[in-house]
One Martini backbone bead per residue (centre of mass of N, CA, C, O) as a GRO file, in nm:
protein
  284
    1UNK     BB    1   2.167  -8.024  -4.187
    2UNK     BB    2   2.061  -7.843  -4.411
    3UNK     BB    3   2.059  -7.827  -4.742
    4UNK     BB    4   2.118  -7.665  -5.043
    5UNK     BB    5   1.936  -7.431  -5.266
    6UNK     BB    6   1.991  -7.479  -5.586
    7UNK     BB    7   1.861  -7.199  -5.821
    8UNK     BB    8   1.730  -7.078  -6.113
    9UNK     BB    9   1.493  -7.016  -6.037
   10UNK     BB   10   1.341  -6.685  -5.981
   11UNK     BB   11   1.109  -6.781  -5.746
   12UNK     BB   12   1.318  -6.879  -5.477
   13UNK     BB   13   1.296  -6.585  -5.314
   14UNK     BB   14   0.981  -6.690  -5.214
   15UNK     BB   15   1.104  -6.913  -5.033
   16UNK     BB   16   1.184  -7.197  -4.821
   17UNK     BB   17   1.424  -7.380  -4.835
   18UNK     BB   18   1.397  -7.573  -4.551
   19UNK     BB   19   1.133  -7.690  -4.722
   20UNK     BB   20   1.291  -7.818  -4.924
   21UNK     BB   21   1.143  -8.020  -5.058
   22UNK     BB   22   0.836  -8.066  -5.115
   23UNK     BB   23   0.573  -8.264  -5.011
   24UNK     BB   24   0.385  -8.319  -5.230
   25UNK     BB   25   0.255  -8.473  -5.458
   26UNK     BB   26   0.291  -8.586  -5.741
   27UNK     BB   27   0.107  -8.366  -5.961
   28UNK     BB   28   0.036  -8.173  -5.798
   29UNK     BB   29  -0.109  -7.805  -5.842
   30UNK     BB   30   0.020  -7.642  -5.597
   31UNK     BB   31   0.299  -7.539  -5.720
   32UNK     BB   32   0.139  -7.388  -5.960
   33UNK     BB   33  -0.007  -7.193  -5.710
   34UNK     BB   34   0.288  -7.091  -5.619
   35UNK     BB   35   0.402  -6.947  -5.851
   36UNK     BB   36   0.163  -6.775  -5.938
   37UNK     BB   37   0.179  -6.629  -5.653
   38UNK     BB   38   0.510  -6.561  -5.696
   39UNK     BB   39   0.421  -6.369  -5.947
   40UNK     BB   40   0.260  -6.183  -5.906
   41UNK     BB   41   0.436  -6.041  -5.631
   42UNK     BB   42   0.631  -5.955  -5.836
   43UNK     BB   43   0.505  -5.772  -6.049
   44UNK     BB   44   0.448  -5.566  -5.824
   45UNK     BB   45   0.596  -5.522  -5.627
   46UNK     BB   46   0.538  -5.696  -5.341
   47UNK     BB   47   0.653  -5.681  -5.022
   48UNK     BB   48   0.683  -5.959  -4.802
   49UNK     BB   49   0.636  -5.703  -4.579
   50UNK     BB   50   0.325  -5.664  -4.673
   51UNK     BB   51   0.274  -5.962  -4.580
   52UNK     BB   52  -0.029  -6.194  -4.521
   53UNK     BB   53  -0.035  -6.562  -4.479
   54UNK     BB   54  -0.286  -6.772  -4.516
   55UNK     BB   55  -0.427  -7.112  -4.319
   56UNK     BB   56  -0.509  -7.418  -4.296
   57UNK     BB   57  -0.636  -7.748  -4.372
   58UNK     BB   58  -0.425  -7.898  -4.602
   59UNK     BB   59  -0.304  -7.944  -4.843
   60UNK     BB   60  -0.317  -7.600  -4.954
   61UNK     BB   61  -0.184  -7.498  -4.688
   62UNK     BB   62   0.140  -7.545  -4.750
   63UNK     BB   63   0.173  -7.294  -4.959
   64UNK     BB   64   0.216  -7.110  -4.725
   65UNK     BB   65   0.260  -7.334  -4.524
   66UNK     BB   66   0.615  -7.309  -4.562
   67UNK     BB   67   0.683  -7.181  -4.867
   68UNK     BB   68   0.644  -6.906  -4.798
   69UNK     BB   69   0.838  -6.588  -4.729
   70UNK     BB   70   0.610  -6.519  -4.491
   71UNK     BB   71   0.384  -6.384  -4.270
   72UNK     BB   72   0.254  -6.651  -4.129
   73UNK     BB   73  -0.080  -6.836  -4.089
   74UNK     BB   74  -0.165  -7.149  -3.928
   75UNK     BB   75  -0.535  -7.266  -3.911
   76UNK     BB   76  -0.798  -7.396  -3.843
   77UNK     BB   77  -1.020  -7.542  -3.947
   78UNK     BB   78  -1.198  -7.326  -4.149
   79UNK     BB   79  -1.035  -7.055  -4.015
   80UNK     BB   80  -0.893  -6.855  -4.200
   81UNK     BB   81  -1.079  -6.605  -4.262
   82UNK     BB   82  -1.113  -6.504  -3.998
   83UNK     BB   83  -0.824  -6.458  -3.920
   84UNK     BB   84  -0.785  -6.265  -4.175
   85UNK     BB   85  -1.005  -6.042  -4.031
   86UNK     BB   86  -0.802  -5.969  -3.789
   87UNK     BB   87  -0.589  -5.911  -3.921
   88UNK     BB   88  -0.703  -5.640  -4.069
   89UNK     BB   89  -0.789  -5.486  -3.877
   90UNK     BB   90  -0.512  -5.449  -3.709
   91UNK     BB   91  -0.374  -5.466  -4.068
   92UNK     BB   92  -0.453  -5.247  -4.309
   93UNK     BB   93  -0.197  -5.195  -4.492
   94UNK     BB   94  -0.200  -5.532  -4.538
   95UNK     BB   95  -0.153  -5.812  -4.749
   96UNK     BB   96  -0.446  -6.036  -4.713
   97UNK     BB   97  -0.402  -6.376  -4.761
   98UNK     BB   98  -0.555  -6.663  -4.878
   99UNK     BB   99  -0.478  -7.017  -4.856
  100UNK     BB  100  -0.660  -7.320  -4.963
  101UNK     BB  101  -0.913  -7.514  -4.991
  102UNK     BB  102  -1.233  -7.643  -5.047
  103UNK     BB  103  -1.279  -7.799  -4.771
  104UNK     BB  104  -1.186  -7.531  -4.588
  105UNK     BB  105  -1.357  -7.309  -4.731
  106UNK     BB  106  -1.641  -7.476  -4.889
  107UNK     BB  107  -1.718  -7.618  -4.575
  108UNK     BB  108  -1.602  -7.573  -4.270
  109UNK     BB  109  -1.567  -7.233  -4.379
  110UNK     BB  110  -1.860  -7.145  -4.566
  111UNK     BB  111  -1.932  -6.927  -4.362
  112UNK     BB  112  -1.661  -6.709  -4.406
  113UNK     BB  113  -1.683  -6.699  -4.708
  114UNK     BB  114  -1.984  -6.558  -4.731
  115UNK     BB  115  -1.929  -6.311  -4.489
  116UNK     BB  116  -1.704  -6.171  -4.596
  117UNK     BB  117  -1.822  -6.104  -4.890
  118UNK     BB  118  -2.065  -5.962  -4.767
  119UNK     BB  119  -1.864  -5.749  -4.621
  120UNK     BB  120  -1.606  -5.680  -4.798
  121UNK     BB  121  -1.324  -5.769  -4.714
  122UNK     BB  122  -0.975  -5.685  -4.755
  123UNK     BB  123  -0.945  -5.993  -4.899
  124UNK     BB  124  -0.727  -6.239  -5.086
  125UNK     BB  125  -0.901  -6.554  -5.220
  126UNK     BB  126  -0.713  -6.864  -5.262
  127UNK     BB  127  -0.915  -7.131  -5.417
  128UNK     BB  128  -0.844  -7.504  -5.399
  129UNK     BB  129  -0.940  -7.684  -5.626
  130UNK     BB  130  -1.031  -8.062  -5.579
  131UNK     BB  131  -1.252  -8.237  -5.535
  132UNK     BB  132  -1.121  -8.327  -5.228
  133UNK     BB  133  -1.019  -8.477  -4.941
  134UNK     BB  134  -0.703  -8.549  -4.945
  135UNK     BB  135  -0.523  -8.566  -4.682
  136UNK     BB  136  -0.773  -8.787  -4.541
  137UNK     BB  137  -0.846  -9.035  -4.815
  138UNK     BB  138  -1.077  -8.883  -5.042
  139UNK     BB  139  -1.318  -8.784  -4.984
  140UNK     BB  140  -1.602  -8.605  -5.011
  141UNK     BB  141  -1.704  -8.307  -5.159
  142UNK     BB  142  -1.901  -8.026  -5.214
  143UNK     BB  143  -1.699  -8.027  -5.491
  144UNK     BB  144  -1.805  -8.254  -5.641
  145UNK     BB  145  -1.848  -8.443  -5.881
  146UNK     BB  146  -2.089  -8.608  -6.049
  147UNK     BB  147  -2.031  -8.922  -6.010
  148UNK     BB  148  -1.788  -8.968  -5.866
  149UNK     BB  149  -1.542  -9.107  -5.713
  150UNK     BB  150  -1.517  -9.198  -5.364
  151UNK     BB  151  -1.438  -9.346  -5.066
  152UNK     BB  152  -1.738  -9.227  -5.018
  153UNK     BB  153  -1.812  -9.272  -5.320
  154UNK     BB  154  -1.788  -9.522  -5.469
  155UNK     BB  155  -1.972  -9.573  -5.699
  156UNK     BB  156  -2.128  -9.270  -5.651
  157UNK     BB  157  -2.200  -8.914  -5.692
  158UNK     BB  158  -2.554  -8.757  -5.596
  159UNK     BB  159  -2.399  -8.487  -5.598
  160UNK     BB  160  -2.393  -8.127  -5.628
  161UNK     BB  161  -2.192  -7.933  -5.698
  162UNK     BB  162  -2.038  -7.649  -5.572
  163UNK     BB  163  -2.077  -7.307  -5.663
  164UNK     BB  164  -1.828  -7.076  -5.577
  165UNK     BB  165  -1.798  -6.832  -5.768
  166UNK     BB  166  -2.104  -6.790  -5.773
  167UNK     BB  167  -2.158  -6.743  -5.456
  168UNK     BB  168  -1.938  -6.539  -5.391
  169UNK     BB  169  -2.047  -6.315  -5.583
  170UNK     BB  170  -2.383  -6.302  -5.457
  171UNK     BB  171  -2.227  -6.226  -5.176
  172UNK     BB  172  -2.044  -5.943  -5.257
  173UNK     BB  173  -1.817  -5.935  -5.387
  174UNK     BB  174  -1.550  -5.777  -5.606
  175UNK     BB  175  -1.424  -6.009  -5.696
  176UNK     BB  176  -1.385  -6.289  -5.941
  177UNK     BB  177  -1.205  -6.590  -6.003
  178UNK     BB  178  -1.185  -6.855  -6.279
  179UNK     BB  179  -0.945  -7.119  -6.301
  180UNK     BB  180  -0.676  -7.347  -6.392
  181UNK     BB  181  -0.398  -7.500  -6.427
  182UNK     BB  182  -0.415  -7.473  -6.735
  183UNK     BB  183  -0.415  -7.120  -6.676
  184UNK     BB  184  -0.143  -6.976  -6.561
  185UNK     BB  185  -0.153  -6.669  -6.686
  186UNK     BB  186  -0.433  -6.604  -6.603
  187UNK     BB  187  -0.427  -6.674  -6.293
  188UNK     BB  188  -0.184  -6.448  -6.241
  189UNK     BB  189  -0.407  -6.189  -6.331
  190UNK     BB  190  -0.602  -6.246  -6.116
  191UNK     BB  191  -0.434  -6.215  -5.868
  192UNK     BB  192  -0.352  -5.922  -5.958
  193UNK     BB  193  -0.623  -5.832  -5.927
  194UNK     BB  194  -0.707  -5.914  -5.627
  195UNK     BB  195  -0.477  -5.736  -5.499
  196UNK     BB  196  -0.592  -5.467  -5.608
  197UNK     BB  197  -0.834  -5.504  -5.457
  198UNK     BB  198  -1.091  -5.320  -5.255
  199UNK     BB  199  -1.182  -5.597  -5.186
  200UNK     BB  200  -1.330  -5.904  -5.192
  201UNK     BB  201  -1.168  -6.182  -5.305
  202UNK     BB  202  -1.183  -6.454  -5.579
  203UNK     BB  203  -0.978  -6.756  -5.640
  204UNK     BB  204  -1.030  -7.019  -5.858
  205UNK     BB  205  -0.840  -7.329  -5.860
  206UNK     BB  206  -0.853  -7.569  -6.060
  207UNK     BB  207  -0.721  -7.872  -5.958
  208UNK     BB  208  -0.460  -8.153  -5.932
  209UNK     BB  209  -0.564  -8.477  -5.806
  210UNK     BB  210  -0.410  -8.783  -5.881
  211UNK     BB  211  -0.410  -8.967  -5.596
  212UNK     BB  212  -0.739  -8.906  -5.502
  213UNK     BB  213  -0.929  -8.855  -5.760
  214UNK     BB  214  -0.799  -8.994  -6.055
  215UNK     BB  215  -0.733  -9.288  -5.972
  216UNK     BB  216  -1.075  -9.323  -5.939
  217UNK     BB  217  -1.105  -9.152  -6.243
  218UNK     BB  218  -0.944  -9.220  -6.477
  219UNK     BB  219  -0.667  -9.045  -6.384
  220UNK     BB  220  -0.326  -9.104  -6.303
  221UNK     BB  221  -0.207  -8.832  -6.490
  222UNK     BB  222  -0.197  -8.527  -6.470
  223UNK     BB  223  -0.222  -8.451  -6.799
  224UNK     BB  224  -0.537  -8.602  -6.788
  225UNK     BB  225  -0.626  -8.353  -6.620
  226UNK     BB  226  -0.562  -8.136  -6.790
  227UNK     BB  227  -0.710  -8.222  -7.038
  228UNK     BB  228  -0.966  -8.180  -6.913
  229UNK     BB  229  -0.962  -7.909  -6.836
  230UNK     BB  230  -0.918  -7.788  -7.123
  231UNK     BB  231  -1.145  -7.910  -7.251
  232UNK     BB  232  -1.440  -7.830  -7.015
  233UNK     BB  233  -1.371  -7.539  -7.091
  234UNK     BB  234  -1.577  -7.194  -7.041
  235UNK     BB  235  -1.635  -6.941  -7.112
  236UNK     BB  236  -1.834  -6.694  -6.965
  237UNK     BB  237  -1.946  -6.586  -7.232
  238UNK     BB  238  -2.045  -6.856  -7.356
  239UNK     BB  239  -2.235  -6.978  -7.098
  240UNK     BB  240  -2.470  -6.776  -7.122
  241UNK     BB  241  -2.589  -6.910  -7.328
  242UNK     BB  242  -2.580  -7.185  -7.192
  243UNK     BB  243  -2.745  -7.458  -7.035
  244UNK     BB  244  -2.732  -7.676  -6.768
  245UNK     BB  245  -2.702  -7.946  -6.943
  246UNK     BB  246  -2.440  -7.790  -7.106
  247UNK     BB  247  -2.282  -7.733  -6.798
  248UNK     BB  248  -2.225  -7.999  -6.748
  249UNK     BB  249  -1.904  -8.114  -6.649
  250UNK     BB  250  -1.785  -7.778  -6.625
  251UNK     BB  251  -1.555  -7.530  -6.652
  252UNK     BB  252  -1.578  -7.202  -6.554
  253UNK     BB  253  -1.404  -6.931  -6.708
  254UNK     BB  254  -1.309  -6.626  -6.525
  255UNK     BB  255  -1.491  -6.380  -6.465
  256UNK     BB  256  -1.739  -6.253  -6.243
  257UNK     BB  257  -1.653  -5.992  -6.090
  258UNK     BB  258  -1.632  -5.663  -6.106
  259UNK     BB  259  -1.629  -5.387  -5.828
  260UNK     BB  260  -1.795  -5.171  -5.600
  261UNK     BB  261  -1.765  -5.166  -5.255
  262UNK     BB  262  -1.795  -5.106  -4.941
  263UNK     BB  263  -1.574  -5.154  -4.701
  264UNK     BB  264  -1.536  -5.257  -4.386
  265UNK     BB  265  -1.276  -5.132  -4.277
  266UNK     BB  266  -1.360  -4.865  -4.345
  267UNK     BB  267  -1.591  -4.832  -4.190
  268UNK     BB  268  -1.535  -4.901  -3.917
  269UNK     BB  269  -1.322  -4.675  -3.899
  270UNK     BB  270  -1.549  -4.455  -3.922
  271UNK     BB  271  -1.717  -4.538  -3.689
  272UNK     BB  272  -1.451  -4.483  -3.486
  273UNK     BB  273  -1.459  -4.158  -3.570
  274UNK     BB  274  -1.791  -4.087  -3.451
  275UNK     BB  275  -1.795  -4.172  -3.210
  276UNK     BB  276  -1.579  -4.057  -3.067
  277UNK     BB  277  -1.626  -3.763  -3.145
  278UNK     BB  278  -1.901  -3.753  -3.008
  279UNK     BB  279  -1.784  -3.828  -2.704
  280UNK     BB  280  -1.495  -3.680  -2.685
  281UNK     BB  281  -1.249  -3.949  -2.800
  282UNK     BB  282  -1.054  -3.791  -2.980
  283UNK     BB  283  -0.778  -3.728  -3.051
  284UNK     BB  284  -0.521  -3.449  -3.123
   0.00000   0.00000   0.00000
């Protein structure tokens, strides 16, 4: 029989209780973007019973499921957001959140990242992004810093890192916005702009993974990554002006577009619609 969970926190009424404490590795990231998710939906007054809450394979998947007192979906590796793209179709109503990582979603899954924003589904990816495949024991992935030590890139890493928030704004998103864990009130604000947001969002949050990151990276506390992140943060509206070799190793901070686009699943009724119409199959 599980203890029971006595807590002051406010947001553990947004929590599966016999879930916790959670399994996440001391000092990583995920408590903060489960924190901010669950303050999000909190201001907003949306019950969680007109959420859907997806999630992938890796450390990041498991903010949504089990952590998260709603119905999710845990689905197969990189497959969060096709997952996703079916629940909308399905439950146009309902507010469908992808949370998972960036091995998950801007790796394995990043052809369904950049056709969804291409397609502007209605729904809101929030990507945390940790520089490393954590879960599977630290590998470099699409996201690694230049330089970077991983456990496969144990010299450095000589691959330039993908730039998320820049790619998905590119592909046609509605909203876009990077923070970092170390920007926790901007991070809740724009989680509340992306469930706002009528087409695809991205809230992209770089995370610390002090346990498969940090401690190869010469960062073994979470605080050392965290002054990290906000030593190396860019305003967005500052970065314009600086060159690509002054914004090298920098984390650019804030929203990066935010637009009205006619949306995919809007369209989509709207031609069986047209459809049935023209060939006399719309009931009356």
């Amino acid at each position: 029989m599980m203890p029971k969970i006595y807590s002051k926190y406010p947001m553990v009424k947004y929590l599966r209780k016999e879930a916790l404490p959670t399994a996440l590795c001391p000092g990583c990231g995920g408590g903060t973007v489960l924190n901010a998710f669950a303050n999000a939906i909190d201001q907003l007054k949306i019950d969680p019973r007109d959420l859907v809450v997806v999630s992938g394979i890796g450390c990041s998947a498991w903010i949504a499921s089990p952590y998260f007192l709603a119905d999710t979906l845990h689905t197969t590796h990189g497959r969060a957001i096709a997952f996703a793209t079916g629940v909308k179709v399905g439950l146009p109503d309902k507010y469908v959140v992808v949370i998972s990582g960036d091995g998950d979603l801007a790796s394995i899954g990043g052809n369904h990242l950049i056709h969804a924003a291409r397609r502007n589904v209605d729904i809101t990816v929030i990507l945390v992004n940790n520089f490393i495949y954590g879960m599977t024991g630290g590998q470099v992935a699409p996201t690694t810093p230049f330089g970077a030590i991983t456990t496969t890139t144990p010299y450095r890493n000589i691959e330039h890192p993908l730039k998320v928030a820049e790619t998905v704004a590119a592909a046609g998103a509605s909203y876009v916005a990077r923070w970092t864990t170390a920007h926790v009130y901007q991070l809740i604000e724009s989680i509340k702009k992306a469930l706002m947001t009528k087409g695809f969002s991205l809230v992209e949050v770089i995370s610390q993974c002090p346990v498969q990151f940090g401690r190869r990276n010469k960062m073994k506390e979470p605080a050392e990554m965290l002054r990290w992140f906000l030593k190396n943060s860019i305003p967005i509206s500052k970065a314009k002006n600086m060159s690509e070799e002054e914004l090298e190793g920098k984390f650019v901070v804030g929203e990066f577009v935010k637009r009205k686009r006619p949306e995919f699943v809007t369209e989509l009724n709207k031609l069986i619609d047209e459809v049935q119409e023209r060939f006399g199959l719309k009931e009356e």
